[in-house]
Amino acid sequence: MKPDLNQKYSGKKEGILVADLEKLLSKFASALYPLTYRKVEQEIDLNTMSNGSFMNLLKEAIDKAVADKADTEMLKVWQYELKKEELDSTIESHSYNRIRRIVEIEKNQACLREGAELINAELMLPQEHVLFELPEEVAKNNDEEDYAIFIPTAEYLLEFPLNDFAYTVISKFEEPKSVKQVISEMVDEFEVTEQAEMDQVKEVTIYQITEALQQGILFMSNSEVVPR
């Protein structure tokens, strides 16, 4: 039996305490998919979702509403939110991610302290660190950065916005490579031939790699921490 709120709580009743079921479901939907739901909420009847799996029914309803809109940018925003949900739900062990991240960042710091050894270091982008092209709407709110990388941490899914250059450098480590090789590839990609220009590309590439190591985006490829 549902308890009488007046017998359990004598304070002022407002907000969630007086919200009806539809308002509660709307708040939940907005929390789950804040970017997409507000665009299609007028086309969705939440009252039909009180029975069964609310999340599955909501996802199906948003899918249909987005498809009916036939708006490419809206679809990209929806795919972005689904990707974040998918990655967060596939994190197997938050504790493991915390330990691994601490170990790997410490190894990265040791590599950076060596200085001259960085050029010969072989690095990799871990499989669970996912690069993603951002929808225009999201990019506008991220200082016009067109890409992001999603990283599972102990508490939540971390999202780093990336510009074109950072994305290009980091993506080259999707297969383990030495820093020296990636610098060579970046020089080729920019098609520079003057030594001063080559040195400039090398400098900014090393800077980007250093930042990625410090933030735990890239790991050493000879890691002894076995991926799950």
Coordinates of N, CA and C in Angstrom, one line a residue:
M1 N 0.9 -1.2 0.0 CA 0.0 0.0 0.0 C 0.9 1.2 0.0
K2 N 0.5 2.2 -0.8 CA 1.3 3.5 -0.9 C 1.1 4.3 0.4
P3 N 2.1 4.7 1.1 CA 2.0 5.4 2.4 C 1.4 6.8 2.1
D4 N 0.7 7.3 3.1 CA 0.1 8.7 3.0 C 1.2 9.7 3.3
L5 N 1.5 10.5 2.3 CA 2.6 11.5 2.4 C 2.4 12.4 3.6
N6 N 1.1 12.8 3.9 CA 0.8 13.7 5.0 C 1.2 13.1 6.3
Q7 N 1.2 11.8 6.4 CA 1.5 11.1 7.7 C 3.0 11.0 7.8
K8 N 3.7 10.9 6.7 CA 5.2 10.7 6.7 C 6.0 12.0 6.7
Y9 N 5.4 13.1 6.2 CA 6.2 14.3 6.0 C 5.3 15.5 6.3
S10 N 5.7 16.3 7.2 CA 4.9 17.5 7.6 C 5.3 18.8 7.1
G11 N 6.4 18.8 6.3 CA 7.0 20.0 5.8 C 6.2 20.5 4.5
K12 N 6.7 21.6 4.0 CA 6.1 22.2 2.8 C 6.3 21.2 1.6
K13 N 5.2 20.9 0.9 CA 5.3 20.0 -0.3 C 5.4 20.7 -1.6
E14 N 6.5 20.6 -2.3 CA 6.7 21.2 -3.5 C 7.7 20.4 -4.4
G15 N 7.8 20.8 -5.6 CA 8.8 20.2 -6.5 C 8.4 18.7 -6.8
I16 N 9.4 17.8 -6.6 CA 9.2 16.4 -6.8 C 8.1 15.8 -5.9
L17 N 7.9 16.4 -4.7 CA 7.0 15.8 -3.8 C 5.5 15.9 -4.3
V18 N 5.3 16.9 -5.2 CA 3.9 17.0 -5.6 C 3.8 16.8 -7.1
A19 N 4.9 16.3 -7.8 CA 4.8 16.1 -9.2 C 4.0 14.8 -9.5
D20 N 3.3 14.9 -10.6 CA 2.5 13.7 -11.0 C 3.5 12.8 -11.8
L21 N 3.0 11.6 -12.1 CA 3.9 10.6 -12.8 C 4.5 11.1 -14.1
E22 N 3.7 11.8 -14.9 CA 4.2 12.3 -16.2 C 5.3 13.3 -16.0
K23 N 5.2 14.1 -15.0 CA 6.3 15.1 -14.7 C 7.6 14.4 -14.2
L24 N 7.4 13.4 -13.4 CA 8.5 12.6 -12.9 C 9.2 11.9 -14.1
L25 N 8.5 11.3 -14.9 CA 9.0 10.6 -16.1 C 9.7 11.6 -17.0
S26 N 9.1 12.8 -17.2 CA 9.7 13.8 -18.0 C 11.1 14.3 -17.5
K27 N 11.2 14.4 -16.1 CA 12.4 14.8 -15.5 C 13.5 13.7 -15.7
F28 N 13.0 12.5 -15.6 CA 13.9 11.3 -15.8 C 14.4 11.3 -17.3
A29 N 13.5 11.5 -18.2 CA 13.9 11.4 -19.6 C 14.9 12.6 -20.0
S30 N 14.6 13.7 -19.4 CA 15.5 14.9 -19.6 C 16.9 14.6 -19.0
A31 N 17.0 13.9 -17.9 CA 18.3 13.6 -17.3 C 19.0 12.5 -18.1
L32 N 18.3 11.6 -18.7 CA 18.9 10.5 -19.5 C 19.4 11.1 -20.8
Y33 N 18.6 11.9 -21.5 CA 19.0 12.4 -22.9 C 18.7 13.9 -22.9
P34 N 19.5 14.7 -22.2 CA 19.2 16.1 -22.1 C 19.1 16.9 -23.4
L35 N 20.0 16.5 -24.4 CA 20.0 17.2 -25.7 C 18.9 16.8 -26.6
T36 N 18.6 15.6 -26.7 CA 17.6 15.1 -27.7 C 16.2 15.2 -27.2
Y37 N 16.0 14.8 -25.9 CA 14.6 14.7 -25.5 C 13.9 16.0 -25.6
R38 N 14.5 17.2 -25.2 CA 13.8 18.4 -25.3 C 13.4 18.8 -26.7
K39 N 14.1 18.2 -27.7 CA 13.7 18.5 -29.1 C 12.5 17.8 -29.6
V40 N 12.2 16.6 -28.9 CA 11.1 15.8 -29.4 C 10.0 15.5 -28.3
E41 N 10.1 16.2 -27.2 CA 9.2 15.8 -26.1 C 7.7 16.0 -26.4
Q42 N 7.5 16.9 -27.4 CA 6.1 17.2 -27.7 C 5.5 16.0 -28.5
E43 N 6.4 15.2 -29.1 CA 5.9 14.1 -29.9 C 5.8 12.8 -29.1
I44 N 6.2 12.8 -27.8 CA 6.3 11.6 -27.0 C 5.2 11.6 -25.9
D45 N 4.5 10.6 -25.8 CA 3.5 10.4 -24.7 C 4.0 9.5 -23.7
L46 N 4.5 10.1 -22.6 CA 5.1 9.4 -21.5 C 4.1 8.6 -20.7
N47 N 2.9 8.9 -20.8 CA 1.9 8.2 -20.0 C 1.7 6.7 -20.5
T48 N 2.1 6.5 -21.7 CA 2.0 5.1 -22.3 C 3.2 4.2 -21.8
M49 N 4.1 4.8 -21.1 CA 5.4 4.1 -20.7 C 5.4 3.7 -19.2
S50 N 4.3 3.8 -18.5 CA 4.3 3.5 -17.1 C 4.4 2.0 -16.9
N51 N 4.0 1.2 -17.9 CA 4.1 -0.2 -17.8 C 5.2 -0.7 -18.7
G52 N 6.0 -1.7 -18.2 CA 7.1 -2.2 -19.0 C 8.4 -1.4 -18.7
S53 N 9.4 -1.7 -19.5 CA 10.7 -1.0 -19.4 C 10.7 0.4 -19.9
F54 N 10.7 1.3 -18.9 CA 10.6 2.7 -19.3 C 11.8 3.2 -20.2
M55 N 13.0 2.8 -19.9 CA 14.1 3.2 -20.7 C 14.1 2.7 -22.1
N56 N 13.7 1.4 -22.3 CA 13.6 0.8 -23.6 C 12.5 1.5 -24.4
L57 N 11.3 1.7 -23.8 CA 10.2 2.4 -24.4 C 10.5 3.8 -24.8
L58 N 11.2 4.5 -23.9 CA 11.6 5.9 -24.2 C 12.6 5.9 -25.3
K59 N 13.6 5.0 -25.3 CA 14.5 5.0 -26.4 C 13.9 4.8 -27.8
E60 N 12.9 3.8 -27.8 CA 12.2 3.5 -29.0 C 11.4 4.7 -29.5
A61 N 10.8 5.4 -28.5 CA 10.0 6.6 -28.9 C 10.8 7.7 -29.4
I62 N 12.0 8.0 -28.8 CA 12.9 9.0 -29.3 C 13.4 8.6 -30.7
D63 N 13.8 7.4 -30.8 CA 14.2 6.9 -32.1 C 13.2 7.2 -33.2
K64 N 12.0 6.9 -33.0 CA 10.9 7.2 -34.0 C 10.7 8.7 -34.2
A65 N 10.7 9.4 -33.1 CA 10.5 10.9 -33.2 C 11.6 11.5 -34.0
V66 N 12.9 11.1 -33.8 CA 14.0 11.7 -34.5 C 14.0 11.3 -36.0
A67 N 13.6 10.0 -36.2 CA 13.5 9.6 -37.6 C 12.4 10.4 -38.4
D68 N 11.3 10.6 -37.7 CA 10.2 11.4 -38.3 C 10.6 12.8 -38.6
K69 N 11.5 13.4 -37.8 CA 11.9 14.7 -38.1 C 12.8 14.8 -39.3
A70 N 13.5 13.7 -39.6 CA 14.4 13.7 -40.8 C 15.4 14.8 -40.8
D71 N 15.9 15.1 -39.6 CA 16.9 16.2 -39.4 C 18.3 15.5 -39.1
T72 N 19.2 15.7 -40.1 CA 20.5 15.1 -40.0 C 21.3 15.5 -38.7
E73 N 21.2 16.8 -38.4 CA 21.9 17.2 -37.2 C 21.3 16.7 -35.9
M74 N 20.0 16.6 -35.9 CA 19.3 16.0 -34.7 C 19.7 14.6 -34.5
L75 N 19.8 13.9 -35.6 CA 20.2 12.5 -35.6 C 21.6 12.3 -35.0
K76 N 22.5 13.2 -35.4 CA 23.9 13.1 -34.9 C 23.9 13.4 -33.4
V77 N 23.1 14.3 -32.9 CA 23.0 14.6 -31.5 C 22.5 13.3 -30.8
W78 N 21.5 12.7 -31.3 CA 20.9 11.5 -30.7 C 22.0 10.4 -30.7
Q79 N 22.7 10.2 -31.8 CA 23.7 9.2 -31.8 C 24.9 9.5 -30.8
Y80 N 25.2 10.7 -30.6 CA 26.2 11.1 -29.6 C 25.7 10.7 -28.2
E81 N 24.5 11.0 -27.9 CA 24.0 10.6 -26.6 C 23.9 9.1 -26.4
L82 N 23.5 8.4 -27.4 CA 23.5 7.0 -27.4 C 24.9 6.4 -27.2
K83 N 25.9 6.9 -27.9 CA 27.3 6.5 -27.8 C 27.8 6.6 -26.3
K84 N 27.5 7.8 -25.7 CA 27.9 8.0 -24.3 C 27.3 7.0 -23.4
E85 N 26.0 6.7 -23.6 CA 25.2 5.8 -22.8 C 25.8 4.4 -23.0
E86 N 26.1 4.0 -24.2 CA 26.6 2.7 -24.5 C 28.0 2.5 -23.9
L87 N 28.9 3.5 -24.0 CA 30.2 3.3 -23.4 C 30.2 3.2 -21.9
D88 N 29.3 4.1 -21.3 CA 29.2 4.1 -19.8 C 28.6 2.7 -19.3
S89 N 27.7 2.1 -20.1 CA 27.1 0.9 -19.6 C 28.0 -0.3 -19.8
T90 N 29.0 -0.2 -20.7 CA 29.9 -1.3 -20.9 C 31.2 -1.3 -20.0
I91 N 31.3 -0.3 -19.1 CA 32.4 -0.3 -18.2 C 32.2 -1.5 -17.2
E92 N 33.1 -2.4 -17.2 CA 33.0 -3.6 -16.5 C 33.4 -3.5 -15.0
S93 N 34.4 -2.7 -14.8 CA 34.9 -2.5 -13.4 C 35.5 -1.1 -13.2
H94 N 34.7 -0.3 -12.4 CA 35.2 1.0 -12.1 C 36.4 1.0 -11.3
S95 N 36.5 0.0 -10.4 CA 37.7 -0.1 -9.5 C 38.9 -0.4 -10.3
Y96 N 38.8 -1.3 -11.3 CA 39.9 -1.7 -12.2 C 40.3 -0.5 -13.0
N97 N 39.4 0.3 -13.5 CA 39.7 1.4 -14.3 C 40.5 2.5 -13.5
R98 N 40.1 2.6 -12.2 CA 40.8 3.6 -11.4 C 42.3 3.1 -11.1
I99 N 42.5 1.8 -10.8 CA 43.8 1.3 -10.6 C 44.7 1.4 -11.8
R100 N 44.1 1.0 -13.0 CA 44.9 1.0 -14.2 C 45.3 2.4 -14.6
R101 N 44.3 3.3 -14.4 CA 44.6 4.7 -14.8 C 45.7 5.3 -14.0
I102 N 45.7 5.0 -12.7 CA 46.8 5.5 -11.8 C 48.1 5.0 -12.2
V103 N 48.2 3.6 -12.5 CA 49.4 3.0 -12.9 C 49.9 3.5 -14.2
E104 N 49.0 3.7 -15.2 CA 49.5 4.1 -16.5 C 49.9 5.6 -16.5
I105 N 49.3 6.4 -15.7 CA 49.7 7.8 -15.7 C 51.0 8.0 -15.0
E106 N 51.3 7.1 -14.0 CA 52.6 7.2 -13.3 C 53.7 6.7 -14.3
K107 N 53.4 5.7 -15.1 CA 54.3 5.3 -16.1 C 54.6 6.4 -17.2
N108 N 53.5 7.1 -17.5 CA 53.6 8.2 -18.5 C 54.5 9.3 -17.9
Q109 N 54.3 9.6 -16.6 CA 55.1 10.7 -16.0 C 56.6 10.3 -16.0
A110 N 56.8 9.0 -15.7 CA 58.2 8.5 -15.7 C 58.8 8.7 -17.1
C111 N 58.1 8.4 -18.1 CA 58.5 8.5 -19.5 C 58.8 10.0 -19.8
L112 N 58.0 10.9 -19.4 CA 58.1 12.3 -19.6 C 59.4 12.9 -18.9
R113 N 59.6 12.3 -17.7 CA 60.8 12.8 -16.9 C 62.1 12.4 -17.6
E114 N 62.1 11.3 -18.4 CA 63.3 10.9 -19.2 C 63.6 11.9 -20.3
G115 N 62.6 12.6 -20.8 CA 62.9 13.7 -21.8 C 63.3 13.1 -23.1
A116 N 64.6 12.9 -23.3 CA 65.1 12.4 -24.6 C 64.5 11.1 -25.0
E117 N 64.1 10.2 -24.0 CA 63.6 8.9 -24.4 C 62.2 9.0 -25.0
L118 N 61.5 10.1 -24.8 CA 60.1 10.2 -25.3 C 60.1 9.9 -26.8
I119 N 61.0 10.4 -27.5 CA 61.0 10.3 -29.0 C 61.0 8.9 -29.5
N120 N 61.6 8.0 -28.7 CA 61.7 6.6 -29.1 C 60.6 5.7 -28.4
A121 N 59.8 6.3 -27.5 CA 58.8 5.6 -26.8 C 57.7 5.1 -27.8
E122 N 57.2 3.9 -27.5 CA 56.0 3.4 -28.3 C 54.8 3.5 -27.5
L123 N 53.8 4.2 -28.0 CA 52.6 4.5 -27.3 C 51.4 3.9 -28.0
M124 N 50.2 3.9 -27.3 CA 49.0 3.4 -27.9 C 47.8 4.1 -27.3
L125 N 46.8 4.1 -28.1 CA 45.5 4.6 -27.7 C 44.7 3.4 -27.2
P126 N 44.4 3.2 -25.9 CA 43.7 2.0 -25.4 C 42.4 1.8 -26.1
Q127 N 42.0 0.6 -26.3 CA 40.7 0.3 -27.0 C 39.5 0.9 -26.4
E128 N 39.5 1.1 -25.1 CA 38.4 1.6 -24.4 C 38.3 3.2 -24.4
H129 N 39.4 3.8 -24.9 CA 39.4 5.2 -25.1 C 38.9 5.5 -26.6
V130 N 37.7 6.1 -26.7 CA 37.0 6.1 -28.0 C 37.0 7.5 -28.5
L131 N 37.5 7.7 -29.7 CA 37.4 9.0 -30.4 C 36.0 9.1 -31.1
F132 N 35.5 10.3 -31.2 CA 34.2 10.5 -31.7 C 34.1 11.9 -32.3
E133 N 33.5 12.0 -33.5 CA 33.2 13.3 -34.1 C 32.0 13.9 -33.5
L134 N 32.1 15.1 -33.0 CA 31.0 15.8 -32.3 C 29.9 16.4 -33.3
P135 N 28.7 16.3 -32.9 CA 27.6 17.0 -33.7 C 27.9 18.5 -33.6
E136 N 27.5 19.3 -34.5 CA 27.7 20.7 -34.6 C 27.2 21.4 -33.3
E137 N 26.0 21.0 -32.9 CA 25.4 21.6 -31.7 C 26.3 21.4 -30.4
V138 N 26.9 20.2 -30.3 CA 27.7 20.0 -29.1 C 29.1 20.7 -29.3
A139 N 29.6 20.7 -30.5 CA 30.9 21.4 -30.8 C 30.8 22.9 -30.4
K140 N 29.7 23.5 -30.7 CA 29.5 24.9 -30.4 C 29.7 25.2 -28.9
N141 N 29.2 24.2 -28.1 CA 29.3 24.4 -26.6 C 30.7 24.0 -26.1
N142 N 31.6 23.5 -27.0 CA 32.9 23.0 -26.6 C 34.0 23.9 -27.3
D143 N 33.8 25.2 -27.3 CA 34.7 26.1 -28.0 C 35.1 25.7 -29.4
E144 N 34.0 25.2 -30.1 CA 34.2 24.9 -31.5 C 35.1 23.7 -31.8
E145 N 35.4 22.9 -30.7 CA 36.2 21.7 -30.9 C 35.3 20.6 -31.6
D146 N 35.8 20.1 -32.7 CA 35.0 19.2 -33.5 C 35.0 17.7 -33.1
Y147 N 35.8 17.4 -32.2 CA 36.0 16.0 -31.8 C 36.0 15.8 -30.3
A148 N 35.9 14.6 -29.8 CA 36.0 14.3 -28.4 C 36.6 12.9 -28.3
I149 N 37.1 12.7 -27.1 CA 37.5 11.3 -26.7 C 36.9 11.0 -25.4
F150 N 36.3 9.8 -25.4 CA 35.6 9.3 -24.2 C 36.5 8.3 -23.5
I151 N 36.7 8.5 -22.1 CA 37.6 7.7 -21.3 C 36.8 7.2 -20.1
P152 N 36.7 5.9 -19.9 CA 36.1 5.4 -18.6 C 37.0 5.7 -17.4
T153 N 36.5 6.2 -16.4 CA 37.2 6.4 -15.1 C 36.5 5.7 -14.0
A154 N 37.0 5.9 -12.8 CA 36.5 5.2 -11.6 C 35.0 5.7 -11.3
E155 N 34.8 7.0 -11.6 CA 33.5 7.5 -11.2 C 32.5 7.6 -12.4
Y156 N 33.0 8.0 -13.6 CA 32.1 8.2 -14.7 C 32.8 8.2 -16.0
L157 N 32.1 8.4 -17.1 CA 32.7 8.5 -18.4 C 33.3 9.9 -18.6
L158 N 34.6 10.0 -18.8 CA 35.2 11.3 -19.0 C 35.2 11.7 -20.5
E159 N 35.0 13.0 -20.8 CA 34.9 13.4 -22.1 C 35.9 14.6 -22.3
F160 N 36.9 14.4 -23.2 CA 37.8 15.5 -23.5 C 37.5 16.0 -24.9
P161 N 37.1 17.3 -25.1 CA 37.0 17.9 -26.4 C 38.4 18.0 -27.1
L162 N 38.4 17.8 -28.4 CA 39.7 17.8 -29.1 C 39.5 18.6 -30.4
N163 N 40.6 19.4 -30.7 CA 40.6 20.1 -32.0 C 41.1 19.2 -33.1
D164 N 41.1 19.6 -34.3 CA 41.4 18.8 -35.5 C 42.8 18.2 -35.3
F165 N 43.8 19.1 -34.9 CA 45.2 18.7 -34.8 C 45.3 17.6 -33.7
A166 N 44.7 17.8 -32.5 CA 44.8 16.8 -31.5 C 44.2 15.5 -31.9
Y167 N 43.1 15.6 -32.5 CA 42.4 14.4 -33.0 C 43.3 13.6 -34.0
T168 N 43.9 14.3 -34.9 CA 44.8 13.6 -35.9 C 46.0 13.0 -35.2
V169 N 46.6 13.6 -34.3 CA 47.8 13.1 -33.6 C 47.4 11.8 -32.8
I170 N 46.3 12.0 -32.0 CA 45.9 10.9 -31.1 C 45.5 9.7 -31.9
S171 N 44.7 9.9 -33.0 CA 44.2 8.8 -33.8 C 45.3 8.0 -34.4
K172 N 46.5 8.5 -34.6 CA 47.6 7.8 -35.1 C 48.1 6.7 -34.2
F173 N 47.7 6.8 -33.0 CA 48.1 5.7 -32.0 C 47.1 4.7 -31.8
E174 N 46.1 4.6 -32.7 CA 45.1 3.5 -32.5 C 45.7 2.2 -32.7
E175 N 46.8 2.1 -33.4 CA 47.8 1.0 -33.4 C 49.1 1.5 -32.8
P176 N 49.7 0.7 -32.0 CA 50.9 1.1 -31.3 C 52.0 1.6 -32.3
K177 N 52.5 2.8 -31.9 CA 53.5 3.4 -32.8 C 54.5 4.2 -31.9
S178 N 55.7 4.4 -32.4 CA 56.7 5.2 -31.7 C 56.3 6.7 -32.0
V179 N 56.8 7.5 -31.0 CA 56.6 9.0 -31.2 C 57.3 9.5 -32.4
K180 N 58.5 8.9 -32.7 CA 59.3 9.3 -33.8 C 58.5 9.0 -35.1
Q181 N 57.8 7.9 -35.2 CA 57.1 7.5 -36.4 C 55.9 8.5 -36.6
V182 N 55.2 8.8 -35.5 CA 54.0 9.7 -35.7 C 54.5 11.1 -36.1
I183 N 55.6 11.6 -35.6 CA 56.1 12.9 -36.0 C 56.4 12.9 -37.5
S184 N 57.0 11.8 -38.0 CA 57.3 11.7 -39.4 C 56.0 11.7 -40.2
E185 N 55.0 11.0 -39.7 CA 53.7 11.0 -40.4 C 53.0 12.4 -40.4
M186 N 53.1 13.1 -39.3 CA 52.6 14.4 -39.3 C 53.3 15.4 -40.2
V187 N 54.6 15.3 -40.3 CA 55.3 16.1 -41.3 C 54.9 15.8 -42.7
D188 N 54.7 14.5 -43.0 CA 54.2 14.2 -44.3 C 52.8 14.7 -44.6
E189 N 52.0 14.6 -43.6 CA 50.6 15.0 -43.7 C 50.5 16.5 -44.0
F190 N 51.4 17.3 -43.4 CA 51.3 18.8 -43.6 C 52.1 19.2 -44.8
E191 N 52.8 18.2 -45.4 CA 53.5 18.4 -46.7 C 54.5 19.6 -46.6
V192 N 55.2 19.6 -45.5 CA 56.2 20.7 -45.3 C 57.6 20.1 -45.7
T193 N 58.4 21.0 -46.3 CA 59.7 20.6 -46.8 C 60.9 21.5 -46.2
E194 N 60.5 22.7 -45.8 CA 61.6 23.5 -45.1 C 61.8 23.0 -43.7
Q195 N 63.1 23.1 -43.3 CA 63.5 22.6 -42.0 C 62.8 23.3 -40.9
A196 N 62.6 24.6 -41.0 CA 62.0 25.4 -40.0 C 60.5 24.9 -39.8
E197 N 59.8 24.6 -40.9 CA 58.5 24.2 -40.9 C 58.4 22.8 -40.3
M198 N 59.3 21.9 -40.7 CA 59.4 20.6 -40.1 C 59.6 20.6 -38.6
D199 N 60.5 21.5 -38.2 CA 60.7 21.6 -36.7 C 59.5 22.1 -36.0
Q200 N 58.7 23.0 -36.6 CA 57.5 23.5 -36.0 C 56.5 22.4 -35.8
V201 N 56.3 21.6 -36.9 CA 55.4 20.4 -36.8 C 55.8 19.5 -35.7
K202 N 57.1 19.2 -35.7 CA 57.6 18.3 -34.7 C 57.4 18.8 -33.3
E203 N 57.6 20.1 -33.1 CA 57.4 20.7 -31.8 C 55.9 20.6 -31.3
V204 N 55.0 21.0 -32.2 CA 53.6 21.0 -31.7 C 53.1 19.6 -31.6
T205 N 53.6 18.6 -32.4 CA 53.2 17.2 -32.3 C 53.7 16.7 -30.9
I206 N 54.9 16.9 -30.5 CA 55.5 16.5 -29.3 C 54.7 17.1 -28.1
Y207 N 54.3 18.4 -28.3 CA 53.5 19.0 -27.2 C 52.2 18.3 -27.0
Q208 N 51.5 18.0 -28.2 CA 50.2 17.3 -28.1 C 50.3 16.0 -27.5
I209 N 51.4 15.2 -27.8 CA 51.6 13.9 -27.3 C 51.9 14.0 -25.8
T210 N 52.6 15.0 -25.4 CA 52.9 15.2 -23.9 C 51.6 15.5 -23.2
E211 N 50.8 16.3 -23.7 CA 49.5 16.6 -23.1 C 48.7 15.3 -23.0
A212 N 48.6 14.5 -24.0 CA 47.8 13.3 -24.0 C 48.4 12.3 -23.0
L213 N 49.7 12.3 -22.8 CA 50.3 11.4 -21.8 C 49.9 11.9 -20.4
Q214 N 50.0 13.2 -20.2 CA 49.7 13.8 -18.8 C 48.3 13.6 -18.4
Q215 N 47.4 13.6 -19.4 CA 46.0 13.5 -19.1 C 45.5 12.0 -19.1
G216 N 46.4 11.1 -19.4 CA 46.1 9.7 -19.4 C 45.2 9.3 -20.6
I217 N 45.4 10.0 -21.7 CA 44.7 9.6 -23.0 C 45.5 8.5 -23.7
L218 N 46.8 8.7 -23.8 CA 47.6 7.7 -24.4 C 48.4 6.9 -23.3
F219 N 48.7 5.6 -23.5 CA 49.4 4.8 -22.6 C 50.7 4.3 -23.3
M220 N 51.6 3.8 -22.5 CA 52.8 3.1 -23.0 C 52.3 1.8 -23.6
S221 N 52.8 1.4 -24.8 CA 52.3 0.2 -25.4 C 52.8 -1.1 -24.8
N222 N 53.8 -1.0 -24.0 CA 54.4 -2.2 -23.4 C 53.8 -2.4 -21.9
S223 N 52.6 -1.9 -21.7 CA 52.0 -1.9 -20.4 C 51.9 -3.3 -19.9
E224 N 52.2 -3.4 -18.6 CA 52.1 -4.7 -17.9 C 50.7 -4.9 -17.3
V225 N 49.9 -3.8 -17.4 CA 48.5 -3.9 -16.9 C 47.6 -4.4 -18.0
V226 N 47.2 -5.6 -17.9 CA 46.5 -6.3 -19.0 C 45.1 -5.7 -19.1
P227 N 44.7 -5.3 -20.3 CA 43.3 -4.8 -20.5 C 42.3 -5.9 -20.2
R228 N 41.1 -5.5 -19.6 CA 40.1 -6.4 -19.3 C 39.3 -6.8 -20.6

